[in-house]
Every structure is written in C-alpha cells, then in structure tokens.
CSV table of C-alpha atoms in Angstrom, one decimal:
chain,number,residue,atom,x,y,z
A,962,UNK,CA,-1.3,12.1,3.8
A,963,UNK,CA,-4.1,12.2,0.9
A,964,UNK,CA,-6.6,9.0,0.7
A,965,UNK,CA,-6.7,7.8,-2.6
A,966,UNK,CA,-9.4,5.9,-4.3
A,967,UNK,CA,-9.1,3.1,-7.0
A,968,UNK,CA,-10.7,0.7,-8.9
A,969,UNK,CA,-10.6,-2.8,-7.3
A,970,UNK,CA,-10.3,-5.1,-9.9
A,971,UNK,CA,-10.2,-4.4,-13.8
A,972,UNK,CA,-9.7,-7.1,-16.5
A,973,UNK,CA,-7.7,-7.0,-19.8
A,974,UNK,CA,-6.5,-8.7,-22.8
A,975,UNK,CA,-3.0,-9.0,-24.3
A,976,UNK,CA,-2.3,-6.2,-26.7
A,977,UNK,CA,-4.6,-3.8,-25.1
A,978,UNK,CA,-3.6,-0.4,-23.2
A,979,UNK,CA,-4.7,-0.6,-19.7
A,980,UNK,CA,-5.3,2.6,-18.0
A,981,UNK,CA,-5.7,2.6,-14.4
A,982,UNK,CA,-7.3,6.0,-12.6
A,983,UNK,CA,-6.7,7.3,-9.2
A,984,UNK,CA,-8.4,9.8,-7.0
A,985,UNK,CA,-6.6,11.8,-4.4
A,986,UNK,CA,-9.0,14.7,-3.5
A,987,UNK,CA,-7.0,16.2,-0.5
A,988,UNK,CA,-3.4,16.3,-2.4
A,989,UNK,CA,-0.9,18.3,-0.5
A,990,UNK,CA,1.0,20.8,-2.7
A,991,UNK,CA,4.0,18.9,-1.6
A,992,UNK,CA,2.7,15.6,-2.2
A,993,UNK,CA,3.7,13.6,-5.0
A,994,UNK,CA,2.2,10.7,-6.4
A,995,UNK,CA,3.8,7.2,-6.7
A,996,UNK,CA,2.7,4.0,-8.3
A,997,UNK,CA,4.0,0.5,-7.6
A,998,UNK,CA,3.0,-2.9,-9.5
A,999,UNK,CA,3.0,-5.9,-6.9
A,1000,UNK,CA,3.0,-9.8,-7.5
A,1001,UNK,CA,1.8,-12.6,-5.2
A,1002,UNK,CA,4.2,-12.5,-2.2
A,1003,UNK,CA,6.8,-10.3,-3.9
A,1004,UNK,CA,7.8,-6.5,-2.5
A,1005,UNK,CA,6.2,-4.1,-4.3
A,1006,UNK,CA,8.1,-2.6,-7.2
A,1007,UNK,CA,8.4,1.0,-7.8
A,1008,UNK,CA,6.7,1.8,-11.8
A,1009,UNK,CA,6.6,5.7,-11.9
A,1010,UNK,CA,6.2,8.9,-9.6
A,1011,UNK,CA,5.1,12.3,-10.7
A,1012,UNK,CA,4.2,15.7,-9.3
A,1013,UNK,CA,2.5,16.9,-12.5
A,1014,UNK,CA,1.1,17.0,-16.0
A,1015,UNK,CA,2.8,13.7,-18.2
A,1016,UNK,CA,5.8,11.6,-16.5
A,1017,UNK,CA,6.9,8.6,-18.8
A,1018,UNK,CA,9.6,6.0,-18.6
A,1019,UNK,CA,9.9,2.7,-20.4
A,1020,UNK,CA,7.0,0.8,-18.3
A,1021,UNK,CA,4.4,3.2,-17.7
A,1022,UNK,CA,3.3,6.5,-18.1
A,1023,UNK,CA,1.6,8.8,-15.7
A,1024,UNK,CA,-0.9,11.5,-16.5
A,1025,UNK,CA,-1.9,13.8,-14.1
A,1026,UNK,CA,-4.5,17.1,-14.9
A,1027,UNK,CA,-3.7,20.5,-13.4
A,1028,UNK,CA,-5.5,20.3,-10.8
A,1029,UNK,CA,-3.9,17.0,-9.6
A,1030,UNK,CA,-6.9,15.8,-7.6
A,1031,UNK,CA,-6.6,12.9,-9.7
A,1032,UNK,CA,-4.3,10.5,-11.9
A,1033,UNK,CA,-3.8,7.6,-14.5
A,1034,UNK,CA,-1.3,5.2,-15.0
A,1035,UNK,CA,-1.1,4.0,-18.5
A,1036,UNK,CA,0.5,0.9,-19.4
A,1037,UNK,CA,1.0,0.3,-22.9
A,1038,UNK,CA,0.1,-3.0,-24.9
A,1039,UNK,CA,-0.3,-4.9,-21.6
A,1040,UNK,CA,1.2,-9.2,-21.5
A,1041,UNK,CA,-0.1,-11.6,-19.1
A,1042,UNK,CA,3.0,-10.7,-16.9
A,1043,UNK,CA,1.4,-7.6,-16.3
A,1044,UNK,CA,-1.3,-9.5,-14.2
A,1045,UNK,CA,-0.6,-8.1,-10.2
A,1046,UNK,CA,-1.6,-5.6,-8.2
A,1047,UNK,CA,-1.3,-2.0,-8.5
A,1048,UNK,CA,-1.2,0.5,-5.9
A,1049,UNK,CA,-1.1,4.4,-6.3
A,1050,UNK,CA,-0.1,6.1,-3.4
A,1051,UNK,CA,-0.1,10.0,-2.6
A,1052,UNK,CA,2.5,11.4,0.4
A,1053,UNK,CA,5.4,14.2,0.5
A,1054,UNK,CA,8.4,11.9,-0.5
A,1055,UNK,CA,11.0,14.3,1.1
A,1056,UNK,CA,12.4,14.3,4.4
A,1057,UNK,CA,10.8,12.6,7.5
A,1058,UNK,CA,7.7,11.9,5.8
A,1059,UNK,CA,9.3,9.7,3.2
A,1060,UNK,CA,8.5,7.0,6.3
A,1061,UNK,CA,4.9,6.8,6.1
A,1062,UNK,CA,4.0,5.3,2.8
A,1063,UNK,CA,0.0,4.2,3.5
A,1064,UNK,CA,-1.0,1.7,1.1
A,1065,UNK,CA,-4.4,1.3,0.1
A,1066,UNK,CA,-6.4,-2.1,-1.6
A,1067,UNK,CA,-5.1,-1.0,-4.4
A,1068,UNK,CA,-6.1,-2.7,-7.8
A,1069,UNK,CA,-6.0,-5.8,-8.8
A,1070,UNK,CA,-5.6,-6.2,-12.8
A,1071,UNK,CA,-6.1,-9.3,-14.6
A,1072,UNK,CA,-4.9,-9.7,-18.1
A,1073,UNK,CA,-6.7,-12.5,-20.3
A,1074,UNK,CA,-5.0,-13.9,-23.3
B,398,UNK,CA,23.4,-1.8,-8.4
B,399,UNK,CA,22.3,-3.9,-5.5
B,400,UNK,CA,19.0,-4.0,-4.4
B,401,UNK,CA,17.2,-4.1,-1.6
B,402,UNK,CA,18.0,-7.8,0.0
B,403,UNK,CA,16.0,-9.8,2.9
B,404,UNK,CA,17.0,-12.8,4.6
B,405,UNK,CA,15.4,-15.3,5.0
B,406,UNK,CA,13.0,-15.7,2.8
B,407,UNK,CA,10.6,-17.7,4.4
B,408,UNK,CA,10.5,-18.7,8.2
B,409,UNK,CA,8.1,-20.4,10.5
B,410,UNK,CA,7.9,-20.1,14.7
B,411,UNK,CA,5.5,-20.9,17.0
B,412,UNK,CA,3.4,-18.4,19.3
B,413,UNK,CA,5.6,-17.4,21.9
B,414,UNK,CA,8.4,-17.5,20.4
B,415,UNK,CA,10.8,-14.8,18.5
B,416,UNK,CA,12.2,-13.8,15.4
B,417,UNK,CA,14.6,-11.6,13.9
B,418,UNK,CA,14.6,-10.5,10.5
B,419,UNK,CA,17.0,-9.0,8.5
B,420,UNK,CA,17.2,-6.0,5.6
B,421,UNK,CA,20.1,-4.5,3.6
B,422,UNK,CA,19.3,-1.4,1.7
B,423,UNK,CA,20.1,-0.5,-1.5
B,424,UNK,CA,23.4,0.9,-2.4
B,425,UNK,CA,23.8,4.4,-1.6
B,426,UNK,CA,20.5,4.6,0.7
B,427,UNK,CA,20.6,5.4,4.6
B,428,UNK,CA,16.9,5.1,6.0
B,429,UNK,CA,15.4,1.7,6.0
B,430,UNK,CA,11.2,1.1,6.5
B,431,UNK,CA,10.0,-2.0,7.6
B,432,UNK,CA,6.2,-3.0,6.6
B,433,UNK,CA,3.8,-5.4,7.3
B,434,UNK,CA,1.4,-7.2,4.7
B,435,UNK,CA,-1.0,-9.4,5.3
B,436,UNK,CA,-2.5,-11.9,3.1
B,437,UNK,CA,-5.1,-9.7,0.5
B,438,UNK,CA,-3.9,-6.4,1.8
B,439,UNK,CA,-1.8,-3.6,1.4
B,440,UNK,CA,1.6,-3.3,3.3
B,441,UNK,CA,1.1,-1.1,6.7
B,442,UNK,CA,4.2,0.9,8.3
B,443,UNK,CA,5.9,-0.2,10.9
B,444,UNK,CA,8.7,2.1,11.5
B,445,UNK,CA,11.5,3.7,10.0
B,446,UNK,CA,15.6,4.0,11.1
B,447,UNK,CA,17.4,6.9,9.9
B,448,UNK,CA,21.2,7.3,11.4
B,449,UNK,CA,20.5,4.1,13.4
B,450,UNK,CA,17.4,5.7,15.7
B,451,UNK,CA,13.6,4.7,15.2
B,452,UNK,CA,12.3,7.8,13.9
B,453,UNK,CA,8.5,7.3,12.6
B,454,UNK,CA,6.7,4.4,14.0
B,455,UNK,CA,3.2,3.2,12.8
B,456,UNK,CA,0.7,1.6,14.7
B,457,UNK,CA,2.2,-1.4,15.7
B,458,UNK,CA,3.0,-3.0,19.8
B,459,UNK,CA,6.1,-2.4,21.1
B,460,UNK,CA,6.3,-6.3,20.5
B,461,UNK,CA,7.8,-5.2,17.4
B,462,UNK,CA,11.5,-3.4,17.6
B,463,UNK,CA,14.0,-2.5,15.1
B,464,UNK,CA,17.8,-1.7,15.0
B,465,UNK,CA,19.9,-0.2,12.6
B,466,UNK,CA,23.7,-0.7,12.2
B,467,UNK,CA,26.5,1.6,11.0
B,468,UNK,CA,26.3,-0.4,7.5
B,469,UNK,CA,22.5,0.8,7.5
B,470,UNK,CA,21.5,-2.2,7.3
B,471,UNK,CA,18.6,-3.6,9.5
B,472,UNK,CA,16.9,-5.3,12.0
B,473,UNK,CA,13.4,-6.2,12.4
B,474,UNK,CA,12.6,-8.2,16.4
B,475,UNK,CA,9.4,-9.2,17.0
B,476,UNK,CA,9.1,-10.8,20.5
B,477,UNK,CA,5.9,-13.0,22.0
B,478,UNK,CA,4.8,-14.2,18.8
B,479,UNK,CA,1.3,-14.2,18.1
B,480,UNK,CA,-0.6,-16.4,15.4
B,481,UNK,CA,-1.7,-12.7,13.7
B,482,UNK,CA,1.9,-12.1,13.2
B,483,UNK,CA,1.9,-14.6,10.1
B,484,UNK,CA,2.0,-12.1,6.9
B,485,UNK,CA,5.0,-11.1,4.6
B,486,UNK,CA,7.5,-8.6,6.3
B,487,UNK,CA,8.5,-6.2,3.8
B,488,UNK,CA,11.6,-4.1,3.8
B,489,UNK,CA,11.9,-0.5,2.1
B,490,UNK,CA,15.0,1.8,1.9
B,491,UNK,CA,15.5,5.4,0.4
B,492,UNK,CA,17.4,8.5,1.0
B,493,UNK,CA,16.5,10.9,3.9
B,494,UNK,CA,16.2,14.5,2.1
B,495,UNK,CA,15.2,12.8,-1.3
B,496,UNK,CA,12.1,13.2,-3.2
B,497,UNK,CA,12.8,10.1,-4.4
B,498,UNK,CA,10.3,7.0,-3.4
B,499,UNK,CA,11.4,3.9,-1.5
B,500,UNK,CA,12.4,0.8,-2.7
B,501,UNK,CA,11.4,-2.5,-1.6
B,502,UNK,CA,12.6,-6.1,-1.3
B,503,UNK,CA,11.1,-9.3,-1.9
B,504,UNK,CA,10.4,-9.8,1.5
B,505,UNK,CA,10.1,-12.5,4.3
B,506,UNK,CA,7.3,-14.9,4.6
B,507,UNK,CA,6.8,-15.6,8.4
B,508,UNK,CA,4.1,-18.3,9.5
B,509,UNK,CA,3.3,-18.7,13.2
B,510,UNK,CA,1.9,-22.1,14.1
C-alpha cells in the first residue's frame, strides 16, 4: 500500500475554504484514494474516495492531477464542526485488500471563529 | 439504512482479565474489520472476517481473536488483558469484491486498570 504524507495540523476560520493536500508517491494503478473526517473518540467517517481527476459530493470535494501522485480535499466554507481529524488514505479497495486500510497521523484541522 | 453498530460503548477490566466486544455491519455488507486506536493515533488493523474465517490479520498477538457469525455480525476476544490494551476498538464493514471503502462505527472505549 502507498505511504501518504500530510500536513499535521492546519488552522482555519469560519467561512473560509479549507484545502487539505496529500502525497502518495508510490500509488498503485489500482489504488484509490479515500478520505475520512474523525472526531474525538468517534469512528472515523467516510467524506469522499476517488481514482482520478475531480470527485464531488455534498461535503467535500476531491482533486486529484493526472499523475495522481498527489491529492486535495477541499471543503467548502468550513464551521467550527468541521474541527477533527482528517486522514487520507491510499490502498486497492477491491477484493482481499479492502482489509488493510493503514492509517496514517493524519491532520488535525482547527477551525477558529 | 442501518449503520455500522458497537456494543458497548465503553467498558473497563483489569489486567488479566477478558473482554469481548461486539460489531454489526451495515446492512447489505459481509466482511467486517476490526481496528485498534490509541489515544493521538491513527486506527491500526487488526483483522478482517469474510464468510465467517479470519482472512487478513495485522500485527497484533494472538491474544486478540475474532469470530464471525452467519448474520455477519462480529466478534472481537481479547484474552490476558494487558494495561496497553486501553484504546478505542473500532469496527469497519464493507463488501468483499467492492471498490467501495469501509465503513466504521463509533466504537468501544476499553480502559484496563
């Protein structure tokens, strides 16, 4: 599975667009990437996944260039409910892989009012 | 849609002792992952039941062991309890052959005293 790197911390105000940026130099060609948003002692919840180019859905949206060795997740006009921790993760979802999901430190984002 | 659900929520042993945690997946899901976080880091694999057999396990002692029933629904065992056991036990279903990422519950808290 591709290591991905990411910010540790980033801080915010209400209103703003947060974008959050990802490296994941050793993508596989069947390797998708997937983002999830987790609070304090809470699961982590699923935001967006993408293979490539532009995903959106009504929380996020995901950009990723052609050569996919990177990606950002963009949330829109960000609240201070938006305040948790973000991980992006890099794996083949399919089959017996979709077992091994390896989370990293991911990042923490604080939004100020 | 049902989600993910864990029970119980939070739980406290002593060393030695043993605990048995439980998982229903989310409707229309047959593979169930169980992860481990611990406070300030990122959830690590445990293993993962697919048609009621173990079948990925992460690094973990065979301390820890799992069941699935016909239901799918799950079974997390961990025997000799050890103080570095305390962390929140998280619980992660999907669909075998799907592209599609895996969904998580809200967790177990476990504290060994």
């Amino acid at each position: 599975l591709a290591k991905t790197t990411q910010p540790i911390s980033m801080d915010s105000y209400e209103g703003q667009e947060v974008n959050i940026t990802c490296s994941h130099n050793n993508i596989a060609t069947n390797d998708y990437i997937t983002w999830y948003q987790q609070f304090p002692s809470q699961g982590p919840r699923f935001i967006i996944q993408g293979y490539k180019t532009k995903v959106t859905n009504e929380v996020a949206s995901l950009f990723i260039p052609a050569d996919r060795k990177s990606s950002t997740l963009s949330l829109p006009r960000v609240s201070l409910s938006d305040t948790a921790v973000y991980y992006c993760l890099v794996g083949d979802m399919s089959s017996s892989n979709t077992g091994k999901l390896i989370f990293g430190q991911g990042t923490t984002l604080q939004v100020k009012p | 849609d049902a989600g993910v659900t864990q029970s119980p929520t939070h739980l406290i042993k002593t060393r030695g002792q043993q605990v048995t945690l439980r998982c229903s997946p989310k409707s229309g899901h047959d593979t169930v992952s169980w992860y481990q976080q611990a406070l300030g880091q990122g959830p690590q694999f445990i293993f993962q039941y697919y048609e009621e057999e173990e079948r990925q396990r992460g690094n973990f002692p065979d301390r820890f062991s799992g069941h699935q029933f016909p239901n799918y629904s799950s079974e997390l065992n961990v025997n000799a309890l050890l103080l570095g056991d305390s962390a929140l036990y998280l619980c992660a279903s999907s669909l075998v052959f799907s592209v599609d990422t895996q969904y998580f519950g809200p967790g177990t808290r476990l504290t060994v005293l």
